[in-house]
């Protein structure tokens, strides 16, 4: 692992912003009117993905500190 792995993981955190934009589209502009349950499922899934992305990023960060590749 190196700092580029960490940079990539940090960049993946921006996916949450795209996910939010997609849900905003589903609520406001989509020709398909999603049910409340469908919208909640999207949000729950997005929350879990964001948590997993964060855990991955943190794991890389801790590994780089352990290997003294970053201080």
PDB file of C-alpha atoms in Angstrom:
ATOM      1  CA  UNK A   1       0.000   0.000   0.000  1.00  0.00           C
ATOM      2  CA  UNK A   2       1.063   3.525  -0.678  1.00  0.00           C
ATOM      3  CA  UNK A   3      -0.276   7.053  -0.494  1.00  0.00           C
ATOM      4  CA  UNK A   4      -1.924   6.647  -3.895  1.00  0.00           C
ATOM      5  CA  UNK A   5      -4.150   3.925  -2.436  1.00  0.00           C
ATOM      6  CA  UNK A   6      -5.191   6.397   0.244  1.00  0.00           C
ATOM      7  CA  UNK A   7      -5.787   9.142  -2.328  1.00  0.00           C
ATOM      8  CA  UNK A   8      -7.972   6.757  -4.332  1.00  0.00           C
ATOM      9  CA  UNK A   9      -9.976   5.820  -1.230  1.00  0.00           C
ATOM     10  CA  UNK A  10     -10.464   9.498  -0.381  1.00  0.00           C
ATOM     11  CA  UNK A  11     -11.658  10.094  -3.934  1.00  0.00           C
ATOM     12  CA  UNK A  12     -14.161   7.261  -3.588  1.00  0.00           C
ATOM     13  CA  UNK A  13     -15.742   9.173  -0.720  1.00  0.00           C
ATOM     14  CA  UNK A  14     -16.956  11.661  -3.341  1.00  0.00           C
ATOM     15  CA  UNK A  15     -19.209   8.934  -4.719  1.00  0.00           C
ATOM     16  CA  UNK A  16     -21.608   9.788  -1.910  1.00  0.00           C
ATOM     17  CA  UNK A  17     -22.165  13.179  -3.535  1.00  0.00           C
ATOM     18  CA  UNK A  18     -23.130  11.453  -6.799  1.00  0.00           C
ATOM     19  CA  UNK A  19     -25.413   9.076  -4.900  1.00  0.00           C
ATOM     20  CA  UNK A  20     -27.211  12.029  -3.295  1.00  0.00           C
ATOM     21  CA  UNK A  21     -27.666  13.681  -6.701  1.00  0.00           C
ATOM     22  CA  UNK A  22     -29.191  10.446  -8.021  1.00  0.00           C
ATOM     23  CA  UNK A  23     -31.645  10.272  -5.124  1.00  0.00           C
ATOM     24  CA  UNK A  24     -32.556  13.940  -5.639  1.00  0.00           C
ATOM     25  CA  UNK A  25     -33.287  13.055  -9.263  1.00  0.00           C
ATOM     26  CA  UNK A  26     -35.417  10.087  -8.152  1.00  0.00           C
ATOM     27  CA  UNK A  27     -37.436  12.347  -5.853  1.00  0.00           C
ATOM     28  CA  UNK A  28     -37.844  15.373  -8.077  1.00  0.00           C
ATOM     29  CA  UNK A  29     -37.281  14.681 -11.769  1.00  0.00           C
ATOM     30  CA  UNK A  30     -37.727  10.998 -12.489  1.00  0.00           C
ATOM     31  CA  UNK A  31     -40.734   9.989 -14.568  1.00  0.00           C
ATOM     32  CA  UNK A  32     -41.048   7.006 -12.225  1.00  0.00           C
ATOM     33  CA  UNK A  33     -42.616   7.992  -8.927  1.00  0.00           C
ATOM     34  CA  UNK A  34     -40.803   5.974  -6.295  1.00  0.00           C
ATOM     35  CA  UNK A  35     -42.569   4.847  -3.160  1.00  0.00           C
ATOM     36  CA  UNK A  36     -41.449   5.998   0.256  1.00  0.00           C
ATOM     37  CA  UNK A  37     -40.069   2.500   0.905  1.00  0.00           C
ATOM     38  CA  UNK A  38     -38.042   2.581  -2.312  1.00  0.00           C
ATOM     39  CA  UNK A  39     -36.571   5.980  -1.428  1.00  0.00           C
ATOM     40  CA  UNK A  40     -35.765   4.841   2.101  1.00  0.00           C
ATOM     41  CA  UNK A  41     -34.082   1.712   0.724  1.00  0.00           C
ATOM     42  CA  UNK A  42     -31.935   3.916  -1.523  1.00  0.00           C
ATOM     43  CA  UNK A  43     -30.919   6.028   1.465  1.00  0.00           C
ATOM     44  CA  UNK A  44     -30.205   3.004   3.664  1.00  0.00           C
ATOM     45  CA  UNK A  45     -28.054   1.470   0.916  1.00  0.00           C
ATOM     46  CA  UNK A  46     -26.234   4.746   0.381  1.00  0.00           C
ATOM     47  CA  UNK A  47     -25.561   5.036   4.109  1.00  0.00           C
ATOM     48  CA  UNK A  48     -24.080   1.524   4.201  1.00  0.00           C
ATOM     49  CA  UNK A  49     -21.921   2.150   1.121  1.00  0.00           C
ATOM     50  CA  UNK A  50     -20.613   5.383   2.613  1.00  0.00           C
ATOM     51  CA  UNK A  51     -19.796   3.634   5.884  1.00  0.00           C
ATOM     52  CA  UNK A  52     -17.934   0.883   4.016  1.00  0.00           C
ATOM     53  CA  UNK A  53     -15.992   3.407   1.917  1.00  0.00           C
ATOM     54  CA  UNK A  54     -15.001   5.208   5.124  1.00  0.00           C
ATOM     55  CA  UNK A  55     -13.877   1.956   6.791  1.00  0.00           C
ATOM     56  CA  UNK A  56     -11.767   1.117   3.726  1.00  0.00           C
ATOM     57  CA  UNK A  57     -10.176   4.570   3.720  1.00  0.00           C
ATOM     58  CA  UNK A  58      -9.446   4.423   7.449  1.00  0.00           C
ATOM     59  CA  UNK A  59      -7.940   0.939   7.135  1.00  0.00           C
ATOM     60  CA  UNK A  60      -5.553   2.130   4.417  1.00  0.00           C
ATOM     61  CA  UNK A  61      -4.637   5.163   6.512  1.00  0.00           C
ATOM     62  CA  UNK A  62      -3.888   3.021   9.574  1.00  0.00           C
ATOM     63  CA  UNK A  63      -1.812   0.584   7.486  1.00  0.00           C
ATOM     64  CA  UNK A  64       0.273   3.428   6.057  1.00  0.00           C
ATOM     65  CA  UNK A  65       0.940   4.755   9.558  1.00  0.00           C
ATOM     66  CA  UNK A  66       1.845   1.261  10.782  1.00  0.00           C
ATOM     67  CA  UNK A  67       4.267   0.857   7.879  1.00  0.00           C
ATOM     68  CA  UNK A  68       5.646   4.360   8.593  1.00  0.00           C
ATOM     69  CA  UNK A  69       4.882   5.438   5.039  1.00  0.00           C
ATOM     70  CA  UNK A  70       3.134   8.503   6.401  1.00  0.00           C
ATOM     71  CA  UNK A  71       3.708  10.243   9.681  1.00  0.00           C
TER      72      UNK A  71
END
